[in-house]
PDB file of C-alpha atoms in Angstrom:
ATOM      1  CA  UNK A  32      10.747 -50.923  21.146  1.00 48.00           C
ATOM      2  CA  UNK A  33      13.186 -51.366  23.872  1.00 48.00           C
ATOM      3  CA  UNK A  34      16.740 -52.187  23.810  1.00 50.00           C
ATOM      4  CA  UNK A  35      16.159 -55.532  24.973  1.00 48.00           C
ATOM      5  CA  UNK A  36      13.259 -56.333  22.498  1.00 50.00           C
ATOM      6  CA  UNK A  37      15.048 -55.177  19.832  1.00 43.00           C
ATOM      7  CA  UNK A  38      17.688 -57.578  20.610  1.00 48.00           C
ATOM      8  CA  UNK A  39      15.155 -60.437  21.198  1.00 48.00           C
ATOM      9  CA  UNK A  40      13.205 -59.856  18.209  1.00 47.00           C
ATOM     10  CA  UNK A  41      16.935 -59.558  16.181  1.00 45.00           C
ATOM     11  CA  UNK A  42      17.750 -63.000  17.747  1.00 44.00           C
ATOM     12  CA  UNK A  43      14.886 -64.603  16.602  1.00 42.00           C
ATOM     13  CA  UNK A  44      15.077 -63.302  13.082  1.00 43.00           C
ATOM     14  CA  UNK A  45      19.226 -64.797  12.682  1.00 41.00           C
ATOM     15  CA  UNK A  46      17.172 -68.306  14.123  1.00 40.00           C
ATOM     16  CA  UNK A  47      14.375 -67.973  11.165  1.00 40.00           C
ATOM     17  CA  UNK A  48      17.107 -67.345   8.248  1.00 39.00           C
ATOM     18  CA  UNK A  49      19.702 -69.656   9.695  1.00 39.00           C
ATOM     19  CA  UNK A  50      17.055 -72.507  10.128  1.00 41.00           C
ATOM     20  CA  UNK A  51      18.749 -73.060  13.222  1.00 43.00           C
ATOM     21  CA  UNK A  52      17.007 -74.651  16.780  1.00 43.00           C
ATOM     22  CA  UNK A  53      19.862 -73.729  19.047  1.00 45.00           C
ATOM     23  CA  UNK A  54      20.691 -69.722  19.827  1.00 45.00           C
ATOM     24  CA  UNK A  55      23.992 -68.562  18.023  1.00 42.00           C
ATOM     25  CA  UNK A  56      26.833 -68.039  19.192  1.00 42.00           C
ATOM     26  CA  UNK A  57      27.373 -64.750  17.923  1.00 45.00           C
ATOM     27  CA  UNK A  58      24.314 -63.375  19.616  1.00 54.00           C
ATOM     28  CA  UNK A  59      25.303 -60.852  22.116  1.00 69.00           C
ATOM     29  CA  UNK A  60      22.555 -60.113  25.041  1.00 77.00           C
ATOM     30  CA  UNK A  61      21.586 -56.140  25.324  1.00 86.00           C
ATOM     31  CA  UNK A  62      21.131 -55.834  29.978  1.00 88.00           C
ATOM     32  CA  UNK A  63      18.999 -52.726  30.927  1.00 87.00           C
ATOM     33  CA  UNK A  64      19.618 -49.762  32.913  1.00 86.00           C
ATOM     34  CA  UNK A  65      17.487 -49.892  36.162  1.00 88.00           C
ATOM     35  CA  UNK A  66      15.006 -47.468  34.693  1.00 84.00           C
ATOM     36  CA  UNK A  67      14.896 -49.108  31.319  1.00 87.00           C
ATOM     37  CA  UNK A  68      14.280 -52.378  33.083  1.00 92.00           C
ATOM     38  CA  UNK A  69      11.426 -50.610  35.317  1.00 92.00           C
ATOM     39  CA  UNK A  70       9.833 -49.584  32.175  1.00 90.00           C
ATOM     40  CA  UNK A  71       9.700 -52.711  30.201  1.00 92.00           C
ATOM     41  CA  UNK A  72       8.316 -55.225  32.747  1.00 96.00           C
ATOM     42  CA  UNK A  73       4.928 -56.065  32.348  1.00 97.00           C
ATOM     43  CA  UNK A  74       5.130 -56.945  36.130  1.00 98.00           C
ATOM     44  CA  UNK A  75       7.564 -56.369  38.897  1.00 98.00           C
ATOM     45  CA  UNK A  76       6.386 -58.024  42.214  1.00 98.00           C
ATOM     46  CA  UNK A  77       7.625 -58.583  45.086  1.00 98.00           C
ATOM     47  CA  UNK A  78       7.691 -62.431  45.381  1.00 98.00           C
ATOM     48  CA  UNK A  79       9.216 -65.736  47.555  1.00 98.00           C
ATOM     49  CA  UNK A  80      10.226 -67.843  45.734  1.00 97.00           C
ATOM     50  CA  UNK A  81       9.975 -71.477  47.745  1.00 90.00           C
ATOM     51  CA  UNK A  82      11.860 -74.031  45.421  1.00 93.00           C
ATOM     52  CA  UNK A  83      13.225 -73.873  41.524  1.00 97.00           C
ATOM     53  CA  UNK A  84      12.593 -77.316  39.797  1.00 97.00           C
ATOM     54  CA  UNK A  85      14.468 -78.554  36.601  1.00 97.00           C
ATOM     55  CA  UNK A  86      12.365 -78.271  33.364  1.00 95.00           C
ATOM     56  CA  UNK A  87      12.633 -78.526  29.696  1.00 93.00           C
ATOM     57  CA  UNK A  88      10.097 -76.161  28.645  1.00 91.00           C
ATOM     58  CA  UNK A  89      10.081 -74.751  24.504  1.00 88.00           C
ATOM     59  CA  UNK A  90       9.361 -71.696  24.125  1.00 84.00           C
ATOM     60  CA  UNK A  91      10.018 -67.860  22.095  1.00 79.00           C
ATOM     61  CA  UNK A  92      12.719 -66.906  21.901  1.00 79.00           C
ATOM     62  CA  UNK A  93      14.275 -69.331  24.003  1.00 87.00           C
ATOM     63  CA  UNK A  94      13.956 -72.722  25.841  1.00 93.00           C
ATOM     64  CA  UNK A  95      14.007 -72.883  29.418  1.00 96.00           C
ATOM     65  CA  UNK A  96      15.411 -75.404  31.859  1.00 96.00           C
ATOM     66  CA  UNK A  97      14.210 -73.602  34.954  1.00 97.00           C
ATOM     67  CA  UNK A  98      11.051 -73.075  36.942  1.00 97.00           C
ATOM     68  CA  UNK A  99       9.677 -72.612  39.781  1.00 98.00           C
ATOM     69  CA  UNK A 100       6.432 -70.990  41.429  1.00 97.00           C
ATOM     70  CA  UNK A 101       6.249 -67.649  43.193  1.00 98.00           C
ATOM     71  CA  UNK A 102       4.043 -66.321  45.738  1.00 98.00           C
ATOM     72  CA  UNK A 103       2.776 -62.958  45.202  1.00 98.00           C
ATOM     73  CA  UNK A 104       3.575 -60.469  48.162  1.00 98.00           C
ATOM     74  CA  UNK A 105       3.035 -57.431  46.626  1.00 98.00           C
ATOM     75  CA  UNK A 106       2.535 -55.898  43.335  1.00 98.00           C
ATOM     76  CA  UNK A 107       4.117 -52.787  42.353  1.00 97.00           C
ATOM     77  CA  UNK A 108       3.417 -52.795  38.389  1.00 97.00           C
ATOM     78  CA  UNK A 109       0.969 -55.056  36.193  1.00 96.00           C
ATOM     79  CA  UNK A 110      -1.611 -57.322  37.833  1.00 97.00           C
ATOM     80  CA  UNK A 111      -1.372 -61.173  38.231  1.00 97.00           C
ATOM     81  CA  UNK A 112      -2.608 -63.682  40.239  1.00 96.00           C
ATOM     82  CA  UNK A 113      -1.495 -64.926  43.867  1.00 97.00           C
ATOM     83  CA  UNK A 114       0.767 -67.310  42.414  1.00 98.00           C
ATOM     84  CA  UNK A 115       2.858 -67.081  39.085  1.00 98.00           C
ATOM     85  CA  UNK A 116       5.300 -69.405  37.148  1.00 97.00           C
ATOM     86  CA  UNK A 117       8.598 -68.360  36.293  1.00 98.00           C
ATOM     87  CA  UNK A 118      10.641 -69.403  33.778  1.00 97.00           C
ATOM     88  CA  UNK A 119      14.451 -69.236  33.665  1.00 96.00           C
ATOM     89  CA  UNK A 120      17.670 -71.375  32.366  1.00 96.00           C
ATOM     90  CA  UNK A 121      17.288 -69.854  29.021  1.00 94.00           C
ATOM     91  CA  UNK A 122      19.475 -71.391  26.029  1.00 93.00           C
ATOM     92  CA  UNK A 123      21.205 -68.782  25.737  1.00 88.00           C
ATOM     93  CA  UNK A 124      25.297 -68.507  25.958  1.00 81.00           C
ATOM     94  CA  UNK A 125      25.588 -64.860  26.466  1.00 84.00           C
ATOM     95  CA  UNK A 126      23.156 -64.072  29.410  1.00 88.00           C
ATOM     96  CA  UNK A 127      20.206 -66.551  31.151  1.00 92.00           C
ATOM     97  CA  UNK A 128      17.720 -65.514  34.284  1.00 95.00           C
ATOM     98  CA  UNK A 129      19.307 -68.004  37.176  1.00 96.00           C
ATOM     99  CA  UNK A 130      16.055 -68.287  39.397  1.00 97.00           C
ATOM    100  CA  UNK A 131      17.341 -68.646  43.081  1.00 97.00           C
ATOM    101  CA  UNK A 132      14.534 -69.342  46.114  1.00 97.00           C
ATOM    102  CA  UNK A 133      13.907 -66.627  48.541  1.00 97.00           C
ATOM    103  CA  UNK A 134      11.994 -63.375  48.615  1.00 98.00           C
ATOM    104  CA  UNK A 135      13.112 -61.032  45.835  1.00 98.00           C
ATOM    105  CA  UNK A 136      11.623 -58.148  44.058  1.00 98.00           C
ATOM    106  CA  UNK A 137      11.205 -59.858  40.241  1.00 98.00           C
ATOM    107  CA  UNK A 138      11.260 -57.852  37.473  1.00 98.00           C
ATOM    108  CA  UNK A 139       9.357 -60.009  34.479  1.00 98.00           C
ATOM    109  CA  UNK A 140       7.794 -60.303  30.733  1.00 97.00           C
ATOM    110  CA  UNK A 141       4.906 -62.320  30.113  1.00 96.00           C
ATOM    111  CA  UNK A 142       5.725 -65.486  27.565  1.00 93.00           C
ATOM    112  CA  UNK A 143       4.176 -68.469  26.513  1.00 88.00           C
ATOM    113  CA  UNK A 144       3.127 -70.546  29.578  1.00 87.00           C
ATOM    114  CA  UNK A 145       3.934 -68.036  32.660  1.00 94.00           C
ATOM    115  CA  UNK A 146       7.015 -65.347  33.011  1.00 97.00           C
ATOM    116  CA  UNK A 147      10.399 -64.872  32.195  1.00 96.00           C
ATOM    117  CA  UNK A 148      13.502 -62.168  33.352  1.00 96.00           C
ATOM    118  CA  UNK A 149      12.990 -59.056  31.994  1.00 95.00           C
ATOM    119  CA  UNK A 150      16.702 -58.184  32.227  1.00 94.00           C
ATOM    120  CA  UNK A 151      18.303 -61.512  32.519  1.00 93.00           C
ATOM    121  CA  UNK A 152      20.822 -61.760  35.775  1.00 92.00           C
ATOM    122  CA  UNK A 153      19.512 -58.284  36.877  1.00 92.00           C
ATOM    123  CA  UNK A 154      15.329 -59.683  36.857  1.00 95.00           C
ATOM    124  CA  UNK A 155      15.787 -60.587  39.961  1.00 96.00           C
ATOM    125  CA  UNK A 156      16.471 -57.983  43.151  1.00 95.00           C
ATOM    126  CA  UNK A 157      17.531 -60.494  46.654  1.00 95.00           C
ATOM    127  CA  UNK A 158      15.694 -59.404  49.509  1.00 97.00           C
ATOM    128  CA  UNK A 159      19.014 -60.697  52.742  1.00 94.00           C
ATOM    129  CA  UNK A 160      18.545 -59.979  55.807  1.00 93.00           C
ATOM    130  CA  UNK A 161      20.882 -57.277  57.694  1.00 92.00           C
ATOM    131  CA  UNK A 162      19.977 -58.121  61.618  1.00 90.00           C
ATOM    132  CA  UNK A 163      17.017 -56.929  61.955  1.00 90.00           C
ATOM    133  CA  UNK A 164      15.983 -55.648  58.625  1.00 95.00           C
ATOM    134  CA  UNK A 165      15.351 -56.556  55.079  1.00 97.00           C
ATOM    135  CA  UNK A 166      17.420 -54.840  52.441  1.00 96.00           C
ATOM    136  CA  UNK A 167      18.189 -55.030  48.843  1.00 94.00           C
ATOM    137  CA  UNK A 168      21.269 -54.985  46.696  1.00 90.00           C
ATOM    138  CA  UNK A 169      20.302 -52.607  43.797  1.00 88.00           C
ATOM    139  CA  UNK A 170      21.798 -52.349  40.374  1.00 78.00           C
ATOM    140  CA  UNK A 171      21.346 -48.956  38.942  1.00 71.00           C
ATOM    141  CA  UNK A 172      24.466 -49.387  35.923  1.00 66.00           C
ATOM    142  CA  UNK A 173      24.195 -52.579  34.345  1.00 64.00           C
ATOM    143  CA  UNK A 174      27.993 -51.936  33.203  1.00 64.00           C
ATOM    144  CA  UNK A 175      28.972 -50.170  36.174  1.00 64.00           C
ATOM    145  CA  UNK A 176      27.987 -52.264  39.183  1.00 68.00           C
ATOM    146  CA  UNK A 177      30.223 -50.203  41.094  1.00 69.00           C
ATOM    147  CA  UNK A 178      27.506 -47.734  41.717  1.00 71.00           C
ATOM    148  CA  UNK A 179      25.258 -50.457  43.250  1.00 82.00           C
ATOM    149  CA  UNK A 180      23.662 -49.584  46.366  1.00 86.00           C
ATOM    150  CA  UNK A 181      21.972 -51.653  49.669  1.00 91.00           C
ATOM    151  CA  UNK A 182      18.813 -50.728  50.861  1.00 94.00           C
ATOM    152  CA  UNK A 183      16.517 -51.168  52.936  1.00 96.00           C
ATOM    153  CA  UNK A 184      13.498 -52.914  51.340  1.00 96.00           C
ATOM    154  CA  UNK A 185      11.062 -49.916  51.327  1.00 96.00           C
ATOM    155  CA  UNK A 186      13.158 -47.701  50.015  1.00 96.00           C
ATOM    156  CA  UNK A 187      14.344 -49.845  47.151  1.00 95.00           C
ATOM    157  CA  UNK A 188      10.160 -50.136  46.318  1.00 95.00           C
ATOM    158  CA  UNK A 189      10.035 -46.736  46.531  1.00 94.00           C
ATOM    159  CA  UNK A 190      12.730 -45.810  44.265  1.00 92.00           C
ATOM    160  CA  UNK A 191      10.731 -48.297  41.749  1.00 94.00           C
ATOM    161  CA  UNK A 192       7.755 -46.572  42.150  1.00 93.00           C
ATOM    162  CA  UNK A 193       9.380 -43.644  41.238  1.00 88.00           C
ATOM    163  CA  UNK A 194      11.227 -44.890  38.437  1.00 89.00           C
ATOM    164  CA  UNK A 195       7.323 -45.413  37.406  1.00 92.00           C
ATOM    165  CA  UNK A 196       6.342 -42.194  37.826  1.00 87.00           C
ATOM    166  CA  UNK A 197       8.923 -40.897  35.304  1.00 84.00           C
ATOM    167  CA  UNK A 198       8.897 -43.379  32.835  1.00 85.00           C
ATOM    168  CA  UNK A 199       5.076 -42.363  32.881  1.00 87.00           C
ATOM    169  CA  UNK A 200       5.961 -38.323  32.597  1.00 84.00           C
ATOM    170  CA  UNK A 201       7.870 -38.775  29.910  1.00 83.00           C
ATOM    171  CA  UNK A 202       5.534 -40.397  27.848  1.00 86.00           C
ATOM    172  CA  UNK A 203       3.532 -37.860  28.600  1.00 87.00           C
ATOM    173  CA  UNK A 204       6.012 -35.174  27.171  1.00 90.00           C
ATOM    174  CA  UNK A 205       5.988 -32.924  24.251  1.00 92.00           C
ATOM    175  CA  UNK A 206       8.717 -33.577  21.618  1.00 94.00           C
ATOM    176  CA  UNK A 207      11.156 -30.796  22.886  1.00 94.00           C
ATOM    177  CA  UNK A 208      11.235 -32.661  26.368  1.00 93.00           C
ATOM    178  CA  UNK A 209      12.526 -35.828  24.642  1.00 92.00           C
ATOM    179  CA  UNK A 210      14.506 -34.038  22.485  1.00 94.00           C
ATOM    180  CA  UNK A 211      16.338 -32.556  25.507  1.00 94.00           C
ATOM    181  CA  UNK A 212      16.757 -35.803  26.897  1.00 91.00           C
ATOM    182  CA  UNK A 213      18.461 -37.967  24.251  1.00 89.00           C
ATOM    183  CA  UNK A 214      20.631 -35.096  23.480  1.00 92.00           C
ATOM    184  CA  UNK A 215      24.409 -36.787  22.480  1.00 93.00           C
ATOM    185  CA  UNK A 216      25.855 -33.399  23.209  1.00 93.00           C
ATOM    186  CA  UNK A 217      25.876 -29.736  23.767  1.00 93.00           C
ATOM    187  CA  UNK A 218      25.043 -27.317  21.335  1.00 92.00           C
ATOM    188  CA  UNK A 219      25.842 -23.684  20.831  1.00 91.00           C
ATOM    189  CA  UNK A 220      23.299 -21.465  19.011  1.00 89.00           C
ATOM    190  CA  UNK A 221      24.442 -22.205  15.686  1.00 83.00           C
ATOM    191  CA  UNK A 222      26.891 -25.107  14.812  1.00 82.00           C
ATOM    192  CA  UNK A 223      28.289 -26.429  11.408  1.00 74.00           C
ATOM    193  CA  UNK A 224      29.825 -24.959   8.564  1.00 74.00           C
ATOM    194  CA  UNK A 225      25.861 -23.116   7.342  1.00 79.00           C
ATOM    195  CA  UNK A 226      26.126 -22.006  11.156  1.00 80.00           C
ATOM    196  CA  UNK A 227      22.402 -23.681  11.408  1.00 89.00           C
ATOM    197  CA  UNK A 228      20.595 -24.555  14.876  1.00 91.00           C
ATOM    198  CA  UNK A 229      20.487 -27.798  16.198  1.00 92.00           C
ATOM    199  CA  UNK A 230      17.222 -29.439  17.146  1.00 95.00           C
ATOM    200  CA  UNK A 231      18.199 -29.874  20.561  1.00 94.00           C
ATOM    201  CA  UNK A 232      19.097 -25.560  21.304  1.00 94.00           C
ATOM    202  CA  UNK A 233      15.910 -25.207  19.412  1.00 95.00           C
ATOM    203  CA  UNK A 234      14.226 -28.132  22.066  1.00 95.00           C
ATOM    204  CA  UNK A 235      16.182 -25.779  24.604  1.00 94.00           C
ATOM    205  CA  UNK A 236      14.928 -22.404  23.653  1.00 94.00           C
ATOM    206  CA  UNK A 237      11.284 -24.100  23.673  1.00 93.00           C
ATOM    207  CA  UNK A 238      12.216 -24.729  27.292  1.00 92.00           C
ATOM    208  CA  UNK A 239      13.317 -21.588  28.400  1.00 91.00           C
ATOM    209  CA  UNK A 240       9.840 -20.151  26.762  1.00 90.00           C
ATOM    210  CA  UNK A 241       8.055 -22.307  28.938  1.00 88.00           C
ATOM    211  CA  UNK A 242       9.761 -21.981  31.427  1.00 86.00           C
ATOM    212  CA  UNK A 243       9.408 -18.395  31.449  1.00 82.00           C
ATOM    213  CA  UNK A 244       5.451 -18.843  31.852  1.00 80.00           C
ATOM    214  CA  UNK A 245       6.396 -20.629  35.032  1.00 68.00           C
ATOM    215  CA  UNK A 246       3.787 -23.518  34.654  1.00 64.00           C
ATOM    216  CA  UNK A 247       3.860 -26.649  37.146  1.00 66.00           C
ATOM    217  CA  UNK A 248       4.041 -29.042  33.994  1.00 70.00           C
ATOM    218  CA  UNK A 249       7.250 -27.486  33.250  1.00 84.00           C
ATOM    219  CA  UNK A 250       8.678 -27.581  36.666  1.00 87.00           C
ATOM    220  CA  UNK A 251       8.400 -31.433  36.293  1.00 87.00           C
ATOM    221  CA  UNK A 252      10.042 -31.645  33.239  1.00 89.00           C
ATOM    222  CA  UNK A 253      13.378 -29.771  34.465  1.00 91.00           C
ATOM    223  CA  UNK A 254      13.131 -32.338  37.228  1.00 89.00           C
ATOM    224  CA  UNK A 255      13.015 -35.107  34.586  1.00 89.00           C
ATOM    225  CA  UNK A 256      15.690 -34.234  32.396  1.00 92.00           C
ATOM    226  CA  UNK A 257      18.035 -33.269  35.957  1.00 92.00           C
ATOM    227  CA  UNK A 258      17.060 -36.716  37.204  1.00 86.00           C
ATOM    228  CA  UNK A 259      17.082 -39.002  33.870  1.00 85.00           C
ATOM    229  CA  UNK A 260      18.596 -37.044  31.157  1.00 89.00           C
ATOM    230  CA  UNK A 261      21.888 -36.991  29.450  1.00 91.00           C
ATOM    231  CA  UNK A 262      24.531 -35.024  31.088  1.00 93.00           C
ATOM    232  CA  UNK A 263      24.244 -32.444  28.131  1.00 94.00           C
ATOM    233  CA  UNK A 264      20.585 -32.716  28.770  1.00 94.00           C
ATOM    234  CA  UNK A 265      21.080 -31.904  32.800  1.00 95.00           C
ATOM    235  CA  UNK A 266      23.652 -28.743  31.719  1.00 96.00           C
ATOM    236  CA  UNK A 267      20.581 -27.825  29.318  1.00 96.00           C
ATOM    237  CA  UNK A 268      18.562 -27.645  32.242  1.00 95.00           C
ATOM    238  CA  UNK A 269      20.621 -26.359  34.469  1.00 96.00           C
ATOM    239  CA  UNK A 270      21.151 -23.404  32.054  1.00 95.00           C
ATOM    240  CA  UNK A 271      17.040 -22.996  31.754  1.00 93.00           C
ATOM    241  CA  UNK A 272      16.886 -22.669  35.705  1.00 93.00           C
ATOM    242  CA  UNK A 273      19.353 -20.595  36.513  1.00 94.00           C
ATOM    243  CA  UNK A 274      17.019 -17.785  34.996  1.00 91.00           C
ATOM    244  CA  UNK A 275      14.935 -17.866  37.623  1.00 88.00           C
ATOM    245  CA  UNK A 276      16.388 -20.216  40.256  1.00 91.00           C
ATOM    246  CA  UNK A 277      19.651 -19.013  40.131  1.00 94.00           C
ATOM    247  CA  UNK A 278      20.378 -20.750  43.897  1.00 96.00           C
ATOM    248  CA  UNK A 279      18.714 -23.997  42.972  1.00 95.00           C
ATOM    249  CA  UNK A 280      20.906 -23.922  39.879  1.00 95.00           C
ATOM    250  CA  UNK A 281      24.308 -23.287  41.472  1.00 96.00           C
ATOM    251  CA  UNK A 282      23.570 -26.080  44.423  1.00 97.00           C
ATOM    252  CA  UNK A 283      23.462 -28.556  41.562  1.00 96.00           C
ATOM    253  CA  UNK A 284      26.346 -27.468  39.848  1.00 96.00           C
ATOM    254  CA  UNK A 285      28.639 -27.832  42.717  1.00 96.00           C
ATOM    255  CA  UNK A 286      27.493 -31.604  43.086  1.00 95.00           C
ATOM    256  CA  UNK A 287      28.277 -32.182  39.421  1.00 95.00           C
ATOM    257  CA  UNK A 288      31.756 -30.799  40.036  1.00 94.00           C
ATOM    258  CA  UNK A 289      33.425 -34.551  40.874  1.00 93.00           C
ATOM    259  CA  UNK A 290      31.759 -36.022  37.730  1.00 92.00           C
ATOM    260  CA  UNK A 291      33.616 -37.355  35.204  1.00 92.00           C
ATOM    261  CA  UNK A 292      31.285 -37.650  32.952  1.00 91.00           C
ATOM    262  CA  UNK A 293      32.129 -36.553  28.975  1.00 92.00           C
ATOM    263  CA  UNK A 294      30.204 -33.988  27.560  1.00 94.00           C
ATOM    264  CA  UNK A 295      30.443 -32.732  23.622  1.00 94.00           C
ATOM    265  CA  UNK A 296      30.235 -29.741  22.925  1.00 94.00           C
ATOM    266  CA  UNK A 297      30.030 -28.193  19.496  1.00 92.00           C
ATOM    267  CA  UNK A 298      30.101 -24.625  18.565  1.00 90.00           C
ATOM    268  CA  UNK A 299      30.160 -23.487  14.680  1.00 85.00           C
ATOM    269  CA  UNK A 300      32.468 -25.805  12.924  1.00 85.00           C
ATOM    270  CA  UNK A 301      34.819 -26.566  16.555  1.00 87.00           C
ATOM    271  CA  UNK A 302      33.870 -29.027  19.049  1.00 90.00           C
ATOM    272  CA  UNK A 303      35.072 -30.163  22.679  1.00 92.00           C
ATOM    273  CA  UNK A 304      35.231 -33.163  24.569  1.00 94.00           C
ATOM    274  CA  UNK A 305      35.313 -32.168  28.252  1.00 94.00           C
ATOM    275  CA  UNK A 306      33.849 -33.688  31.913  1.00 94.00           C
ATOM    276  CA  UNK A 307      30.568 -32.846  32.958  1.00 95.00           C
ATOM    277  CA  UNK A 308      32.714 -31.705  36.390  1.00 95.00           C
ATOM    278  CA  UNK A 309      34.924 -29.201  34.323  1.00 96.00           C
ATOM    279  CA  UNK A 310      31.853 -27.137  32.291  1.00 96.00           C
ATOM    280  CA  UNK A 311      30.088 -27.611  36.026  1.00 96.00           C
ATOM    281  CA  UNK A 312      33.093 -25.736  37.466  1.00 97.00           C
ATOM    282  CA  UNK A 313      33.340 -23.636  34.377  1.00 96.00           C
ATOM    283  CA  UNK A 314      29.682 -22.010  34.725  1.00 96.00           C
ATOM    284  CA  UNK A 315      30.078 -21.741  38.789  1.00 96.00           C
ATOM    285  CA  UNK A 316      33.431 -20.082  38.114  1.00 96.00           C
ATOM    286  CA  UNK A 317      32.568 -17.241  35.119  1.00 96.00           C
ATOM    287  CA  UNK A 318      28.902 -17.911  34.306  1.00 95.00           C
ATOM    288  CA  UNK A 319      30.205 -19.579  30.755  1.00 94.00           C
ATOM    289  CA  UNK A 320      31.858 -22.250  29.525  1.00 94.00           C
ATOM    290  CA  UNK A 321      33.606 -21.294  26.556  1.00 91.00           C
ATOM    291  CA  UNK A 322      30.650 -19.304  23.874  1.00 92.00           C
ATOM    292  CA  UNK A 323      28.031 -20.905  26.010  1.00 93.00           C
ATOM    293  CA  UNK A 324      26.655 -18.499  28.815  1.00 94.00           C
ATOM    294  CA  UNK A 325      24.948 -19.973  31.960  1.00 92.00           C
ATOM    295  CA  UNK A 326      21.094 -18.974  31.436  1.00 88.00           C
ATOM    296  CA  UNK A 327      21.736 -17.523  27.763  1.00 86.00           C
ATOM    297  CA  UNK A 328      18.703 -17.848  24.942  1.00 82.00           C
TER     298      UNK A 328
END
């Protein structure tokens, strides 16, 4: 279930205890990562939107007092008919889906009696126009709009498509792959006071084994957990390729030198909190940082 599920399907449960017909108060609203939000659409178009219309319209979780129709440009994930309702104004104090008209790549859940925001504020990608060409303001940090980017309109459908593409890998992937990829933080060999191995060096010795057969399947998980992983997860695979790719390896280390990023890392019964940027310049520096050697088993 996804974050924002979850937090749906928690919402509604405080409504059938409390008795009550109005959201609470208390209820806080969980907004998606671009990739998370990607994944738990059941359709992302790309859509003009001509006028938005009042409306008191009941519905689960919430009731709406927004609508408007949509026509269907082009469809990048689900299928739906030329036209769609949408459904926004939710009752909801924390977070609602403000429809606006104009073209804009929607990002939506199916409900009772048309569509609704998949990620509230953030459903909804503006397509302005920049002179000549049509371009996108894209949220990749829900918390962090800072790293927003504008781009041009086929290259922000492109990037969706991608986002796609891996959220489709990785359900494809073995346990040690999502292992690697939730990881909370770097582990040495053997950790704790029983100096026992972690699940996740285990999930990274699985990788170097398969790595080590050099198979294509692999090659496309390294380039998941680089691209969506944690940043112990990306140091985990940077560690796995500089066995053989010891160039590739080192070219992505010195981009990672800036980051700020906090990394734990725990070795026998000690741990360290440290910047992605310092371990980055650590393993470019002496092939280690600290017990942990760049490529080790």
């Amino acid at each position: 279930m996804s974050g924002l599920d979850f937090a749906l399907s928690s919402i509604v449960a405080l409504l059938l205890v409390s008795g009550a017909t109005a959201l609470p108060v208390a209820a806080k609203a969980y907004i998606a990562n671009r990739q998370e939000m990607t994944e738990q659409a059941d359709l992302i178009v790309l859509g003009q939107i001509d006028k938005v219309r009042a409306c008191n319209e009941t519905g689960r979780p919430f009731n709406y007092s927004e609508e408007a129709q949509a026509r269907v440009i082009k469809t990048i994930k689900g299928s739906c008919p030329p036209e769609i309702k949408i459904l926004g104004g939710e009752n909801f104090i924390c977070a609602r889906f403000h429809i606006e008209s104009g073209k804009a790549i929607l990002f939506l859940k199916k409900t009772e009696g048309g569509y609704r925001g998949a990620n509230w504020h953030l459903s909804a990608m503006p397509v302005i126009r920049v002179k000549d060409e049509e371009m996108v303001r894209m949220a990749n940090n829900a918390y962090d709009r800072s790293s927003d980017k504008t781009l041009k309109l086929n290259e922000a459908m492109i990037i969706i498509k991608e986002d796609l593409e891996k959220a489709s890998l990785l359900e494809q992937s073995p346990p040690y792959i999502k292992t690697l990829l939730s990881a909370p933080a770097m582990y040495s060999s053997a950790t704790g006071e029983s100096g026992s191995m972690s699940k996740e060096y285990e999930a990274y010795k699985k990788l170097i084994e398969e790595k080590s057969k050099d198979s294509v399947g692999t090659t496309r998980y390294l380039n998941l957990l680089l691209a969506c992983g944690t940043a112990p997860a990306k140091l985990y695979a940077v560690s796995a390729l500089s066995r053989s790719e010891p160039t590739k390896a080192k070219d992505l280390l010195k981009e990672w030198r800036n980051s700020k990023e906090t990394v734990q890392y725990l070795s026998g019964c000690k741990g360290t909190s440290e910047s992605l940027g310092t371990i980055a310049e650590a393993f470019l520096a002496k092939g280690r940082y600290l017990d942990f050697e760049l490529g080790q088993k």
